[in-house]
Each structure stands twice: as C-alpha cells, then as structure tokens.
PDB file of C-alpha atoms in Angstrom:
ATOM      1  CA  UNK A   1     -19.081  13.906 -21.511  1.00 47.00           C
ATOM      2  CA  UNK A   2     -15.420  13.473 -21.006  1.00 58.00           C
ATOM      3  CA  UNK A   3     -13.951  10.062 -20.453  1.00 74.00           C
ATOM      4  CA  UNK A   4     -11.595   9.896 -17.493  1.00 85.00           C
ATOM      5  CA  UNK A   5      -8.132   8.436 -17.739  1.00 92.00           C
ATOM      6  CA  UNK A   6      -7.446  10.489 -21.264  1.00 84.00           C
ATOM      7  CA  UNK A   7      -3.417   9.263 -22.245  1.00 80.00           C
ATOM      8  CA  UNK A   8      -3.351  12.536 -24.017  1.00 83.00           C
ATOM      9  CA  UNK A   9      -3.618  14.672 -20.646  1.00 87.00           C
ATOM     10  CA  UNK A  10      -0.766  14.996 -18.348  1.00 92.00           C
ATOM     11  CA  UNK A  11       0.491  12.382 -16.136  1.00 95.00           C
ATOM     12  CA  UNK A  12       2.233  12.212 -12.524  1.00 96.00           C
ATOM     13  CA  UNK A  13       3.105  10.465  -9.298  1.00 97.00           C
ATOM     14  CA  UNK A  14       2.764  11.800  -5.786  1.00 97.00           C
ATOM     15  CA  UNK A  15       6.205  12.495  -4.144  1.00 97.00           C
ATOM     16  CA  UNK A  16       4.888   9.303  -1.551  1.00 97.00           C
ATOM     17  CA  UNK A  17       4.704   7.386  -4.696  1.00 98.00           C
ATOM     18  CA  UNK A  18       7.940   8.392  -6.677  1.00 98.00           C
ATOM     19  CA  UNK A  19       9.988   7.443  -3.033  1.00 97.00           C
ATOM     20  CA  UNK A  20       8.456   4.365  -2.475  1.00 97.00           C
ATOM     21  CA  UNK A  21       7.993   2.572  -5.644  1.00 98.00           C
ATOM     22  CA  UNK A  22      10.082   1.976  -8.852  1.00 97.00           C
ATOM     23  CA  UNK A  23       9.386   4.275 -11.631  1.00 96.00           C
ATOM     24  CA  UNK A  24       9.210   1.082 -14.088  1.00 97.00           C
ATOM     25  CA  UNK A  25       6.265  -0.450 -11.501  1.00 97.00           C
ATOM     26  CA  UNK A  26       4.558   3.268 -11.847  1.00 98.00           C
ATOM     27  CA  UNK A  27       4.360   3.082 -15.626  1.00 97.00           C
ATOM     28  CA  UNK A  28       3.297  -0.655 -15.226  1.00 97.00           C
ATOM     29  CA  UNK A  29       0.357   1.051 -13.340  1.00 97.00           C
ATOM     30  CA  UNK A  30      -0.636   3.748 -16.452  1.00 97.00           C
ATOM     31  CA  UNK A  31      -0.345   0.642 -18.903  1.00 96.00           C
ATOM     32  CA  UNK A  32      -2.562  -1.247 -16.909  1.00 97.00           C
ATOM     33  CA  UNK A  33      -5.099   1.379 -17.616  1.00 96.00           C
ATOM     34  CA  UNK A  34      -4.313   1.901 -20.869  1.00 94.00           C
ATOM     35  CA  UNK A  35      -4.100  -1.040 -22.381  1.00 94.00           C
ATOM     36  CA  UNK A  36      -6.175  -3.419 -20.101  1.00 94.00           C
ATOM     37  CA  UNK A  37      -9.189  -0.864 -18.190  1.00 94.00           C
ATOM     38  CA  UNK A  38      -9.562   2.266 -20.926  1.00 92.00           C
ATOM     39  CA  UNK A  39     -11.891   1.476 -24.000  1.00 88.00           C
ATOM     40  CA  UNK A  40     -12.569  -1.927 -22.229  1.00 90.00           C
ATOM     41  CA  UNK A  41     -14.831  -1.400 -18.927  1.00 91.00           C
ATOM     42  CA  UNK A  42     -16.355   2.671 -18.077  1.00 91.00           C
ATOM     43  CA  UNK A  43     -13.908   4.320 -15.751  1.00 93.00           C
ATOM     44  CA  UNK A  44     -14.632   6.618 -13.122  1.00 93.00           C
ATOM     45  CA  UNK A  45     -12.170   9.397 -11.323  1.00 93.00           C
ATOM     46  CA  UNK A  46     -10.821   7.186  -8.891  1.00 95.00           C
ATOM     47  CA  UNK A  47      -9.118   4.211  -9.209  1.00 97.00           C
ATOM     48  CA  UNK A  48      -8.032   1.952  -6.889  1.00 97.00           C
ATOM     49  CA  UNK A  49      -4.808  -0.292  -7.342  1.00 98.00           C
ATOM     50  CA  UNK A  50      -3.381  -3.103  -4.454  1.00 98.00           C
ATOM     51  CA  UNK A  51      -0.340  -3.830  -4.156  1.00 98.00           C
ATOM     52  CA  UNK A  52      -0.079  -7.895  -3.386  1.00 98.00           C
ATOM     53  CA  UNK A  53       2.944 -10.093  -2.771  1.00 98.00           C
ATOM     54  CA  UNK A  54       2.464 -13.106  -5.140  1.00 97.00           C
ATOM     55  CA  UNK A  55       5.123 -15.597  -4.233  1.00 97.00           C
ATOM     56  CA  UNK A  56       8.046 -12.553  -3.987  1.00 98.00           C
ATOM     57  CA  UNK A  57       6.227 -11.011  -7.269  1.00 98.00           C
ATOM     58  CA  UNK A  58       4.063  -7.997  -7.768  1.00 98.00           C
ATOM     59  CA  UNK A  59       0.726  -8.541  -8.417  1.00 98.00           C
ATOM     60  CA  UNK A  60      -1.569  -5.363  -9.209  1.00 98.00           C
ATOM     61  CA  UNK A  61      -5.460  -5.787  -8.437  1.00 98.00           C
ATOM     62  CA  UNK A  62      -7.712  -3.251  -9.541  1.00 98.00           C
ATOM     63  CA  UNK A  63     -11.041  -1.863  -8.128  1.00 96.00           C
ATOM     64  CA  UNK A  64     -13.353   1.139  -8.844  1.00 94.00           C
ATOM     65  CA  UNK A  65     -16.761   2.300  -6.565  1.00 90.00           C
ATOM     66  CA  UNK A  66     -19.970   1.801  -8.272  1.00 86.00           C
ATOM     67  CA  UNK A  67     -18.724  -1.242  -9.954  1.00 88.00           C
ATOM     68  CA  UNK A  68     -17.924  -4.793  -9.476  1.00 90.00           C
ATOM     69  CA  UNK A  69     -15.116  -5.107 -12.347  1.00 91.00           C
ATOM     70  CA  UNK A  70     -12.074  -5.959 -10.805  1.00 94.00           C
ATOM     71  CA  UNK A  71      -8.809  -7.598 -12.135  1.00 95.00           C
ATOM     72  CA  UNK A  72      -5.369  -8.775 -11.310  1.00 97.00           C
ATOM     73  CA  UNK A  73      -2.157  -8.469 -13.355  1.00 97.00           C
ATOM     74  CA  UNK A  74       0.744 -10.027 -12.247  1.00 97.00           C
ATOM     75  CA  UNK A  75       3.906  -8.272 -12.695  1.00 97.00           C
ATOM     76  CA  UNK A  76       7.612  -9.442 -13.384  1.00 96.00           C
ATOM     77  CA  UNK A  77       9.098  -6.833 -10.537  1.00 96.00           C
ATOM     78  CA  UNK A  78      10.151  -8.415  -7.132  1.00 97.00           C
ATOM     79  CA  UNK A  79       7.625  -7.091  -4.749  1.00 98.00           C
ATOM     80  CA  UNK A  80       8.815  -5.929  -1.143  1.00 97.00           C
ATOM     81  CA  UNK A  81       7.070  -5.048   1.967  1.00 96.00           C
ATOM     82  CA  UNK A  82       8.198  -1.357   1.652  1.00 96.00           C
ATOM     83  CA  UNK A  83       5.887  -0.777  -1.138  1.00 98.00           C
ATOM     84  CA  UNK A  84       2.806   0.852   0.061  1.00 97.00           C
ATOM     85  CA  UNK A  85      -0.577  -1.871   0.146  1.00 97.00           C
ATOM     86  CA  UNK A  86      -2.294   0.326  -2.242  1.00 97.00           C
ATOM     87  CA  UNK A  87      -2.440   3.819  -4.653  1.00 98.00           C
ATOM     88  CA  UNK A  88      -4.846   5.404  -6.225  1.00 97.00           C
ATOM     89  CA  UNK A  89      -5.056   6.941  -9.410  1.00 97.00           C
ATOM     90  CA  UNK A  90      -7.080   9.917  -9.654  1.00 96.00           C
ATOM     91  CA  UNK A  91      -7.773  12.264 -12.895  1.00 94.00           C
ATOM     92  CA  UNK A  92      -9.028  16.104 -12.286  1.00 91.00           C
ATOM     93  CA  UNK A  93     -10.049  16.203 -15.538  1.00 89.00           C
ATOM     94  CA  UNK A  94      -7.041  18.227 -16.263  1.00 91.00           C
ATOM     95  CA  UNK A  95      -3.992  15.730 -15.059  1.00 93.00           C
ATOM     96  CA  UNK A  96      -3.784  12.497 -13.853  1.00 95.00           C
ATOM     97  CA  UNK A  97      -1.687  11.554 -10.738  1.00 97.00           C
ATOM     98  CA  UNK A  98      -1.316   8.689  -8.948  1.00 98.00           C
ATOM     99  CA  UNK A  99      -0.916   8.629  -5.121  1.00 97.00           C
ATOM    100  CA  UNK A 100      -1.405   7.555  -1.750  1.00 97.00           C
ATOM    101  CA  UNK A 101      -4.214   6.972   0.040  1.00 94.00           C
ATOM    102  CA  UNK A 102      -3.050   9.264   2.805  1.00 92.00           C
ATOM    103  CA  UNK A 103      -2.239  12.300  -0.106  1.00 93.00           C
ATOM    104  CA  UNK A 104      -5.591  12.166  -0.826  1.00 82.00           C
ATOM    105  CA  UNK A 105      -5.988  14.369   2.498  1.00 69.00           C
ATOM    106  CA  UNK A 106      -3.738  16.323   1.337  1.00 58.00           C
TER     107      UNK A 106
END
C-alpha cells in the first residue's frame, strides 16, 4: 500500500491558494505534514487545514475524516482576514496540491 503525503512526489498550490496566501505560510503547511503528521499519525488523501486568527497570529489546526487526531500549530506570520478559513491538501497518488475548498469542485 502506498502511504499518502510522499515528500518525494511533486508538490503544488491551487492558483486560489498561491493569490491569497504567502508562499512562506504554504510551505509552513507541507512542513506541518512533514515533520509533525507523516511517520507520526496514518494519513489519508485529504487533509484538512483551518486557518485561525490567534491574537493577530496564524494558527494552523489540522483535521482528517475517519479520525479524531487533530492538532494546532501556531505560526509566527501575521494572520489577516483575507486569508481563506480553510485549505485542503489533497494527494492523487501522483502529486500533491493544496487548495480550496471551492477547487475541489473544480
């Protein structure tokens, strides 16, 4: 079985998600999963990612279906109420993206 959310395939971010957030906050995002979800908890296809306001900070709080593993990390970015409430990040098996919920339609 292959494990979802492999660093070694290839990586992007919606067009919604390039123009509303900073790349650095985007890359915050894959470390998260690296370094904090992959190896640690099982990951499935979909993950989901809010976007919280934590006293004019950004605080990223992570959720999956078909588990009740969740966590917060609080950034060092100023948050603002342009950034979209939450993205997902999504893996094909072949590439990763992350996007939003309403490219999901797409």
């Amino acid at each position: 079985m292959v494990e979802s959310f492999d660093s070694e395939r290839s990586r992007y971010a919606s067009l919604g998600v390039v123009e509303s957030l900073p790349s650095a906050l985007i890359d915050s995002i894959w470390l998260i999963i690296d370094l904090d979800l992959k190896g640690v908890i099982p990951l499935t296809n979909m993950l989901y990612f809010d976007l919280i306001d934590n006293g004019g900070k950004v605080t990223v709080h992570f959720s999956q279906e078909i588990s009740d593993v969740q966590m917060a990390v609080d950034l060092p970015f100023p948050y603002s109420e342009e950034y979209p409430s939450q993205v997902f990040a999504f893996d094909d098996g072949n590439k990763e993206t992350i996007l939003l919920p309403a490219e999901m339609l797409e």
